[in-house]
PDB file of C-alpha atoms in Angstrom:
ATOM      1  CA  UNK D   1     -21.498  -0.153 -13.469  1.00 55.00           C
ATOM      2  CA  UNK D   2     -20.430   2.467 -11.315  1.00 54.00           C
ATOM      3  CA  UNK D   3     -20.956   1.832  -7.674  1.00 83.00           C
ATOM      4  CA  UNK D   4     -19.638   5.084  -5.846  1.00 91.00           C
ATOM      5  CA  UNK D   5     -19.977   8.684  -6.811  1.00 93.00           C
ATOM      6  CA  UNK D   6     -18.602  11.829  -5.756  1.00 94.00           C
ATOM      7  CA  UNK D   7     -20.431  14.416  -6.746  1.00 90.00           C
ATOM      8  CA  UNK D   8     -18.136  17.075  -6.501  1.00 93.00           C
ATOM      9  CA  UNK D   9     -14.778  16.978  -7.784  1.00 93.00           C
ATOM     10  CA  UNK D  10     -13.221  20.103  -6.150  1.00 95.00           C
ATOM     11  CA  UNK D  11     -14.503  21.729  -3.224  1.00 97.00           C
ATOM     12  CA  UNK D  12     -12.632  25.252  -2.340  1.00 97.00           C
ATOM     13  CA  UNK D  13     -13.433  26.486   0.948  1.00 97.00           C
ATOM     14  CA  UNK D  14     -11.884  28.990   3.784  1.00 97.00           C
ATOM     15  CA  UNK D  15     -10.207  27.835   7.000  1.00 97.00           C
ATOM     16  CA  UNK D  16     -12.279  27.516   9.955  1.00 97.00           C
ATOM     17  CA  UNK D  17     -15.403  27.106   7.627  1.00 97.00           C
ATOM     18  CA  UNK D  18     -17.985  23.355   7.897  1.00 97.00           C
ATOM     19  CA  UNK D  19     -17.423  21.496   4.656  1.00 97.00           C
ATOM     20  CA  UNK D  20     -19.538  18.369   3.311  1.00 97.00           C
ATOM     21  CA  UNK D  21     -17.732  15.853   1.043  1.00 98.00           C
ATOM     22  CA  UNK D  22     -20.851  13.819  -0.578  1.00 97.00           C
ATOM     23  CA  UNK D  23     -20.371  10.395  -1.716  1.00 96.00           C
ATOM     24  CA  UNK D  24     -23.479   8.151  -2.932  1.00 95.00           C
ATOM     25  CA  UNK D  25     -23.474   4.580  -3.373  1.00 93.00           C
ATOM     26  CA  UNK D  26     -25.407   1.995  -5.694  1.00 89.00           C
ATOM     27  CA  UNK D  27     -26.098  -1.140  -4.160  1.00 81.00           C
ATOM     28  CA  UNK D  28     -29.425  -3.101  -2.807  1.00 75.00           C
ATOM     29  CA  UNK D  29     -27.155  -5.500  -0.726  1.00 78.00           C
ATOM     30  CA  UNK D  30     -25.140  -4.349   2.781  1.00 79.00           C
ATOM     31  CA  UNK D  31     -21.826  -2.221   2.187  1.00 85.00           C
ATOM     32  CA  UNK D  32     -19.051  -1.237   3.892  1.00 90.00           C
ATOM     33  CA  UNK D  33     -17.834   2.297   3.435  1.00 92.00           C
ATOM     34  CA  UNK D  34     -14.896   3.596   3.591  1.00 94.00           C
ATOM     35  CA  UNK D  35     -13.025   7.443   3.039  1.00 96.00           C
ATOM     36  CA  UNK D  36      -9.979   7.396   2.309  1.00 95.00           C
ATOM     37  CA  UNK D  37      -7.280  10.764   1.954  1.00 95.00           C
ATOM     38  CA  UNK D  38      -4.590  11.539  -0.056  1.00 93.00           C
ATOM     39  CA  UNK D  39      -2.552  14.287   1.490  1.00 93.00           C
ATOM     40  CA  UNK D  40       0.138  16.241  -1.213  1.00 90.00           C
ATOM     41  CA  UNK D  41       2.791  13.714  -2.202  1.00 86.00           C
ATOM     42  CA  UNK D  42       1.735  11.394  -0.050  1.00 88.00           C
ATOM     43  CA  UNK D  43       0.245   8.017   0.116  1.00 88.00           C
ATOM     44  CA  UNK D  44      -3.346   7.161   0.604  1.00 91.00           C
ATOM     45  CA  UNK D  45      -5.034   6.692   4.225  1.00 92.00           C
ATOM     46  CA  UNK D  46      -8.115   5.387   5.603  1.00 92.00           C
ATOM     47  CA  UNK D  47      -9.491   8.215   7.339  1.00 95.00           C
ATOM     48  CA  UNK D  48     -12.484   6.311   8.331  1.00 94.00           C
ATOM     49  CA  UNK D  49     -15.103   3.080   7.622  1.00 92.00           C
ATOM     50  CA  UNK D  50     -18.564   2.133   8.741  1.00 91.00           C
ATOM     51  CA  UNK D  51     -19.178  -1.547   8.719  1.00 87.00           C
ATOM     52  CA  UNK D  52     -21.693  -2.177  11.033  1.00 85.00           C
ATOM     53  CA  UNK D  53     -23.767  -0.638  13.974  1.00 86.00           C
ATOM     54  CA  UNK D  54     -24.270   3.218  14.761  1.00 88.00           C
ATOM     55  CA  UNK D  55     -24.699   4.914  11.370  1.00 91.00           C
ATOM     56  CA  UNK D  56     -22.590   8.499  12.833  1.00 95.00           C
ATOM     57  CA  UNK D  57     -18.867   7.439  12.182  1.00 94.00           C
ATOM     58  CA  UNK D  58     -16.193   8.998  13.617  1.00 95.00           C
ATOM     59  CA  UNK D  59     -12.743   9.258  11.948  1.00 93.00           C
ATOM     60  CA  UNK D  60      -9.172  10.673  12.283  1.00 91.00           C
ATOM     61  CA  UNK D  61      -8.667  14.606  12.387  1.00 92.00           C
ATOM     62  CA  UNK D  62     -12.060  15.575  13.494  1.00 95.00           C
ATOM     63  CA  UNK D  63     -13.893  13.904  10.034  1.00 97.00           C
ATOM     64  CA  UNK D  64     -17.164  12.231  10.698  1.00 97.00           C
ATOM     65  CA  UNK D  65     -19.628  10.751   8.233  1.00 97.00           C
ATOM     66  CA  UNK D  66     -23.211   9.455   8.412  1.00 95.00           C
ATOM     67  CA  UNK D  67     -24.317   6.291   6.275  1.00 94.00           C
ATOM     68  CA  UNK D  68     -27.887   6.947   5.119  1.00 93.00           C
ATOM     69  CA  UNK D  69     -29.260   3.745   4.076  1.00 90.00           C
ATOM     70  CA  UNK D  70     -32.204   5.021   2.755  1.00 91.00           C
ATOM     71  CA  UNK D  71     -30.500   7.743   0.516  1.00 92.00           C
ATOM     72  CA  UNK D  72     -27.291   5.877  -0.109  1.00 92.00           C
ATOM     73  CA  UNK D  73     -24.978   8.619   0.760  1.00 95.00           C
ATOM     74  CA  UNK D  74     -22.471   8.433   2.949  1.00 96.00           C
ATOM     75  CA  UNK D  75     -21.211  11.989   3.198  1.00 97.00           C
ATOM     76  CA  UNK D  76     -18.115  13.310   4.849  1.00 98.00           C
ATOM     77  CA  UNK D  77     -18.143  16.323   7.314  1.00 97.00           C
ATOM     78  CA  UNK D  78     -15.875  18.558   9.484  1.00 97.00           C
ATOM     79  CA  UNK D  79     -17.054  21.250  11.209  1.00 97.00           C
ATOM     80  CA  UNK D  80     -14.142  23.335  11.009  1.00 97.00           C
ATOM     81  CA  UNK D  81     -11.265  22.925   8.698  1.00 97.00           C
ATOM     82  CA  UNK D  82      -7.752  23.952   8.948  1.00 96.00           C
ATOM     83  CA  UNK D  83      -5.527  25.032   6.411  1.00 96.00           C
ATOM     84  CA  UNK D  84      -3.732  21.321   6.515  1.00 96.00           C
ATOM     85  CA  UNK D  85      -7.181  19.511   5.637  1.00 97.00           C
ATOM     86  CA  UNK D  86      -6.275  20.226   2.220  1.00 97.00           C
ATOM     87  CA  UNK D  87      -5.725  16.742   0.117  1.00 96.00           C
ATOM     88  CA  UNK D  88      -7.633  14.952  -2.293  1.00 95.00           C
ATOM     89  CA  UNK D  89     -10.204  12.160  -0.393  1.00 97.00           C
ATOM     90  CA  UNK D  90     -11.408   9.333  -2.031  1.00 96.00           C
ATOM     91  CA  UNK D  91     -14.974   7.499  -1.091  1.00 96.00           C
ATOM     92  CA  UNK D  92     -14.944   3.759  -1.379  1.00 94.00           C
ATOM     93  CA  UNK D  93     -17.202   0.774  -1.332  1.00 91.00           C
ATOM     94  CA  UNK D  94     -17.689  -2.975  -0.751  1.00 87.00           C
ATOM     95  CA  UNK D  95     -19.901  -4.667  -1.546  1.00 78.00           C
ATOM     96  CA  UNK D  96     -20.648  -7.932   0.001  1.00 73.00           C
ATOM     97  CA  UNK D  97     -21.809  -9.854  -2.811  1.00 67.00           C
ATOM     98  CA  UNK D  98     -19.390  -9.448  -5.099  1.00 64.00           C
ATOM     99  CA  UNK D  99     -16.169 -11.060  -3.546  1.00 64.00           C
ATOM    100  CA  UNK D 100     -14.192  -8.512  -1.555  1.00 69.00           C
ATOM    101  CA  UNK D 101     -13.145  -5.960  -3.784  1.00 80.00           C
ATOM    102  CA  UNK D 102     -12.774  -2.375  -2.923  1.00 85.00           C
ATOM    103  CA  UNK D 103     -14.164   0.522  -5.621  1.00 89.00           C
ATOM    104  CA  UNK D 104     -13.251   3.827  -5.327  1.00 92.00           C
ATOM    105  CA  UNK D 105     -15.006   6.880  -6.148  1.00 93.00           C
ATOM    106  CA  UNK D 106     -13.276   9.693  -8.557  1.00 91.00           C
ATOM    107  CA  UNK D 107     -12.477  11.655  -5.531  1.00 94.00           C
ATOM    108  CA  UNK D 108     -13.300  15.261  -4.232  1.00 96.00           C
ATOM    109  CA  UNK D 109     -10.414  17.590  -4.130  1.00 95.00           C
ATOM    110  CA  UNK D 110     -10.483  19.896  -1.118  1.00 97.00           C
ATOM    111  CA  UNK D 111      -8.814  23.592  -1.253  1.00 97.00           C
ATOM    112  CA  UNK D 112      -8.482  25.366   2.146  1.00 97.00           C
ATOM    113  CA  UNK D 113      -7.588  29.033   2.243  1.00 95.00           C
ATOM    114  CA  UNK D 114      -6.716  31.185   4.287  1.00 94.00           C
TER     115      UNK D 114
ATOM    116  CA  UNK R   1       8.752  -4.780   6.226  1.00 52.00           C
ATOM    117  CA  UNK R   2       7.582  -1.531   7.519  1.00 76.00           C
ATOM    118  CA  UNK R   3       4.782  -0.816   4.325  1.00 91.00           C
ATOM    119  CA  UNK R   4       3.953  -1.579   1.360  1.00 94.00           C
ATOM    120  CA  UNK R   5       6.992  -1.502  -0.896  1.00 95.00           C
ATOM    121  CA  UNK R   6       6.493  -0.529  -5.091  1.00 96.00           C
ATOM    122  CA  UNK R   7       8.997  -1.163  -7.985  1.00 96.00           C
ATOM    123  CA  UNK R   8      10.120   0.867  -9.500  1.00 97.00           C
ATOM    124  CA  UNK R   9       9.099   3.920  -8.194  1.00 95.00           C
ATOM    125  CA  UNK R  10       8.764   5.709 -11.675  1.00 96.00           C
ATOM    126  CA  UNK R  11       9.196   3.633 -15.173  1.00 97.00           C
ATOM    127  CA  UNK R  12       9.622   5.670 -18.736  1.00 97.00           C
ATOM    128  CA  UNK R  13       8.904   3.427 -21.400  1.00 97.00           C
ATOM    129  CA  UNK R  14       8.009   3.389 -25.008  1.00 97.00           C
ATOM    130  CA  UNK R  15       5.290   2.710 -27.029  1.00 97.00           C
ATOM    131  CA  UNK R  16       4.959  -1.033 -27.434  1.00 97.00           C
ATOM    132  CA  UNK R  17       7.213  -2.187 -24.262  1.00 97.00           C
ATOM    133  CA  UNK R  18       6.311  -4.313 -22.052  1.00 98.00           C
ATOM    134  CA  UNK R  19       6.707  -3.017 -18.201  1.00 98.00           C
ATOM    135  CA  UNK R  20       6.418  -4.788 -15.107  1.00 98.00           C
ATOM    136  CA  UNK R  21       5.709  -3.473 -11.783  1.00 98.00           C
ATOM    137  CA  UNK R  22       6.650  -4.954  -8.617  1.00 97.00           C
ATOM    138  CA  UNK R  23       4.717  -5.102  -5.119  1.00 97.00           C
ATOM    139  CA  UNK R  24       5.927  -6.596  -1.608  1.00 96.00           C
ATOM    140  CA  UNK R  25       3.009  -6.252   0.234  1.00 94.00           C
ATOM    141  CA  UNK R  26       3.192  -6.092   4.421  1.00 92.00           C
ATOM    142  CA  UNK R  27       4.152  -9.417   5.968  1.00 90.00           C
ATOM    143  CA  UNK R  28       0.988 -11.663   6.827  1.00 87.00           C
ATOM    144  CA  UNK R  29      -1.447  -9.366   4.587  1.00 89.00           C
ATOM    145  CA  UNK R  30      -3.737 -12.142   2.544  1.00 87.00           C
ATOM    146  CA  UNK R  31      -5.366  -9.651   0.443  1.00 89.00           C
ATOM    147  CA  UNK R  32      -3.607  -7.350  -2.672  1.00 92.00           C
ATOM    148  CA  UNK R  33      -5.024  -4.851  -4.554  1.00 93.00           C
ATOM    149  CA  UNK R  34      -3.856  -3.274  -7.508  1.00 96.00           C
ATOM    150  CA  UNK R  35      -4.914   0.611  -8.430  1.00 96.00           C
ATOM    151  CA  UNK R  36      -4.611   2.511 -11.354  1.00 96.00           C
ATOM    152  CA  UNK R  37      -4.751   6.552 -10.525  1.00 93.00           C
ATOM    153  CA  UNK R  38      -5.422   8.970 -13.679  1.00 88.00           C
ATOM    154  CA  UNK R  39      -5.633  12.768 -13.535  1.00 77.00           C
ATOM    155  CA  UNK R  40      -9.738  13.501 -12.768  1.00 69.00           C
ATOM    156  CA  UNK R  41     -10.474   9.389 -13.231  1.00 74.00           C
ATOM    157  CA  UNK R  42     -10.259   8.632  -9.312  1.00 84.00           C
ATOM    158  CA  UNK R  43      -8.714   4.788  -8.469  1.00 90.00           C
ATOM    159  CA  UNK R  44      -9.726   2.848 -10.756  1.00 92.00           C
ATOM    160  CA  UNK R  45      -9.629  -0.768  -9.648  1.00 92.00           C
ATOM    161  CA  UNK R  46      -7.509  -3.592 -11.430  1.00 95.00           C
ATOM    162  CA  UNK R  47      -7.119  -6.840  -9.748  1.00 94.00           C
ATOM    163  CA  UNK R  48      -7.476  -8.258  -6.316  1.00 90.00           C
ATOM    164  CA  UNK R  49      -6.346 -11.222  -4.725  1.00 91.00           C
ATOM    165  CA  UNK R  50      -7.290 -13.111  -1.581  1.00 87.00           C
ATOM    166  CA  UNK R  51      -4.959 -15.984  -0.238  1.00 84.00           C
ATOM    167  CA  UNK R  52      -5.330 -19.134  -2.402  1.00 83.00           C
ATOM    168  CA  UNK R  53      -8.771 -17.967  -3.440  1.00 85.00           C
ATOM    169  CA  UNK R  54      -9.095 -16.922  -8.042  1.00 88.00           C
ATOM    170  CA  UNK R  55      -8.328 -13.308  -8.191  1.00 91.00           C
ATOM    171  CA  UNK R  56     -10.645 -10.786  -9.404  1.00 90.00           C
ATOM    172  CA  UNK R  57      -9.468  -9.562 -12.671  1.00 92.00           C
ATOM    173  CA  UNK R  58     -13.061  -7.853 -13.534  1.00 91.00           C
ATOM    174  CA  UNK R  59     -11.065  -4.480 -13.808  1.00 92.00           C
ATOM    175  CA  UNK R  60      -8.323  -5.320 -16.317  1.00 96.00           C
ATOM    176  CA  UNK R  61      -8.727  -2.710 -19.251  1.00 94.00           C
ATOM    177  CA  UNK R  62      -7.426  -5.214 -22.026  1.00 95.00           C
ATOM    178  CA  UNK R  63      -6.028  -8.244 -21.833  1.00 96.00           C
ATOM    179  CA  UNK R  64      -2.676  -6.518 -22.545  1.00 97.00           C
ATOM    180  CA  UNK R  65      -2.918  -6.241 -18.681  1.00 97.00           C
ATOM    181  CA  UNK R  66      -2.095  -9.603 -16.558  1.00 97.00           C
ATOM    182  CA  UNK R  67      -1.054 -10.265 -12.893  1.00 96.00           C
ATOM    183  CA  UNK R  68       0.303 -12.715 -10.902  1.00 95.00           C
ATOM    184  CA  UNK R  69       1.106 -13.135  -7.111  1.00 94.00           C
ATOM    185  CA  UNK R  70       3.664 -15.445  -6.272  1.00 85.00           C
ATOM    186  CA  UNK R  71       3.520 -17.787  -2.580  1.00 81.00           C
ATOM    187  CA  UNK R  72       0.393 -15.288  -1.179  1.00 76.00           C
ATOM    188  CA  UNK R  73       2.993 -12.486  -1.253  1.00 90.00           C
ATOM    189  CA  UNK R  74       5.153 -10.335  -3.942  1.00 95.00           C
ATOM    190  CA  UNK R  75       2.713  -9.363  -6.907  1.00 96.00           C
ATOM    191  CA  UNK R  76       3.977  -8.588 -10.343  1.00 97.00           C
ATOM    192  CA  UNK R  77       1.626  -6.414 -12.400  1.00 98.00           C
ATOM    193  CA  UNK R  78       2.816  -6.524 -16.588  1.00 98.00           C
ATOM    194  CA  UNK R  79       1.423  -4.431 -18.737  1.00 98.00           C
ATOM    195  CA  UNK R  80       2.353  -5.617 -22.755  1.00 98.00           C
ATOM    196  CA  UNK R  81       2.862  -3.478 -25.830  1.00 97.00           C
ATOM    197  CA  UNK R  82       2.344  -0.558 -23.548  1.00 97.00           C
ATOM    198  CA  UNK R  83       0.121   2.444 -25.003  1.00 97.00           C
ATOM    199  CA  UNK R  84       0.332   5.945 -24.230  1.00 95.00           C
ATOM    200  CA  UNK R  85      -3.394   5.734 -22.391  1.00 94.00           C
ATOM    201  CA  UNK R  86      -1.404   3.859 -20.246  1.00 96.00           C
ATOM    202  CA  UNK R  87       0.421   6.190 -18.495  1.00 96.00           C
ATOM    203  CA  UNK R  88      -1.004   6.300 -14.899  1.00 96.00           C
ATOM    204  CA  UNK R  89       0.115   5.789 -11.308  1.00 96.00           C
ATOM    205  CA  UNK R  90       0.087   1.824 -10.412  1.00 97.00           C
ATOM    206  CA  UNK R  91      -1.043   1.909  -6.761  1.00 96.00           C
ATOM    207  CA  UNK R  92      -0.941  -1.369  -5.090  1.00 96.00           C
ATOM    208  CA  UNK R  93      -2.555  -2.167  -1.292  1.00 94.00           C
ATOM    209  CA  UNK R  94      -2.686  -4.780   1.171  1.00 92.00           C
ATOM    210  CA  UNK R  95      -5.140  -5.359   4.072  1.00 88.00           C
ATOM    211  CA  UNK R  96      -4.158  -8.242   6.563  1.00 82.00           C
ATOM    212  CA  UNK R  97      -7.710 -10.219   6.071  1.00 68.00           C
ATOM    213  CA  UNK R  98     -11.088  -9.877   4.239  1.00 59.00           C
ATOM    214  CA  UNK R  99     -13.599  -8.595   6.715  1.00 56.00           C
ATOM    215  CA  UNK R 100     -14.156  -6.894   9.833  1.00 52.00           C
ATOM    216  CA  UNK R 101     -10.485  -5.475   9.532  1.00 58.00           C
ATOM    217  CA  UNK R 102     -10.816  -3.903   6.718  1.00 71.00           C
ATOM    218  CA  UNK R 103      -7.775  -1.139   6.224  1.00 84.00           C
ATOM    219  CA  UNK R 104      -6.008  -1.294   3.340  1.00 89.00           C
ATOM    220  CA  UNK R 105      -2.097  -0.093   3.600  1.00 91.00           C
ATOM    221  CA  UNK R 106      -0.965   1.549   0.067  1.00 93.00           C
ATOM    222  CA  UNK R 107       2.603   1.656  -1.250  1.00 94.00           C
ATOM    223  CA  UNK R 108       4.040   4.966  -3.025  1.00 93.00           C
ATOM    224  CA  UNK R 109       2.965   3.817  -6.365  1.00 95.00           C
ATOM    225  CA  UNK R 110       4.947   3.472  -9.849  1.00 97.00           C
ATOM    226  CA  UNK R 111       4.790   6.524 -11.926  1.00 96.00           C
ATOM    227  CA  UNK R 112       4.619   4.838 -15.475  1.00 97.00           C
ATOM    228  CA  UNK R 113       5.211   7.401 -18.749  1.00 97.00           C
ATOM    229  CA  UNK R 114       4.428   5.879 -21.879  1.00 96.00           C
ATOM    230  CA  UNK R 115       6.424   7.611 -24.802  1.00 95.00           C
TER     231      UNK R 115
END
């Protein structure tokens, strides 16, 4: 069963432009989340989690993303994205009744340009 | 070591080989995860071990697929009478505990070509 879902598999957008990344979850039990990125040729990086506490998570290079319990989303934002945001980023899940391991989503391919 | 070391870092093979693929994960890291990464399929998750506890095998494709980690540290993934649909990038991870921590540290990844 798939627990994570991006729903969009490439997002294009210009620099300097607010982009959403959404991710949505399946799960009636608690979760951690996770986003992870995947810069060109490079290896993957956690770019931020939410685990417990205030649902407004702040990550590395400006990214934030709110867990909705309610609508089990936990979308990815940036107000304003520069030409170097562009990468592949990968939502993830845990959930806490089944052991430990990590799924990933299919990923969400963002495209900055000029 | 520094990160997360793969073996080989790209493997040709043909069809019907059996490959293995190597992982040293981070000194101290309890937990291993091995990835598989597909054009437009995402990660798709293979295994997982945590210390002594039974790994998680619940995302092996076939049971052409096995993997073992030897003393809580290098992991060998083997993949027997290899198929073309096989051909992926092996991505394996370590986090240093099960919990609150929560990072996982991924290695480079083996490029695997199935002929």
């Amino acid at each position: 069963a798939q627990s994570v879902t991006q729903l969009d598999s490439q997002v294009p957008v210009f620099e300097e432009a607010p982009v959403e990344l959404r991710c949505n979850y399946s799960s009636s039990v608690s979760v951690y989340l996770f986003w992870y990125v995947q810069y060109p040729n490079q290896g993957l990086q956690l770019l931020l989690k939410y685990l417990s506490g205030s649902t407004l998570v702040k990550g590395i290079n400006g990214f934030e993303a709110e867990f909705n319990k309610s609508q089990t989303s936990f979308h990815l934002r940036k107000p304003s994205v520069h030409i170097s945001d562009t990468a592949e980023y990968f939502c993830a899940v845990k959930i806490n009744n089944q052991g430990g391991k990590l799924i990933f989503g299919q990923g969400t391919e963002l495209s900055v340009k000029p | 070591g520094a990160g997360v070391s793969q073996s080989p870092s790209n493997k040709v093979t043909e069809k019907g080989k059996d490959v293995e693929l190597r992982c040293d994960p981070i000194s101290g890291h309890t937990a291993l995860y091995w990835y598989r990464q597909s054009l437009g399929q995402g990660l798709e998750f293979l295994i997982y071990f945590q210390g002594n506890s039974a790994p998680d095998k619940s995302g092996l494709p076939s049971d052409r697929f096995s993997a073992e980690r030897t003393g809580g540290s290098v992991s060998t993934l083997t993949i027997q009478r290899t198929q073309q649909e096989d051909s992926a990038v092996y991505l394996c991870a370590s986090s240093l505990q099960w919990g609150e921590s929560e990072k996982l540290f991924f290695g480079s990844g083996t490029q695997l070509s199935v002929l």
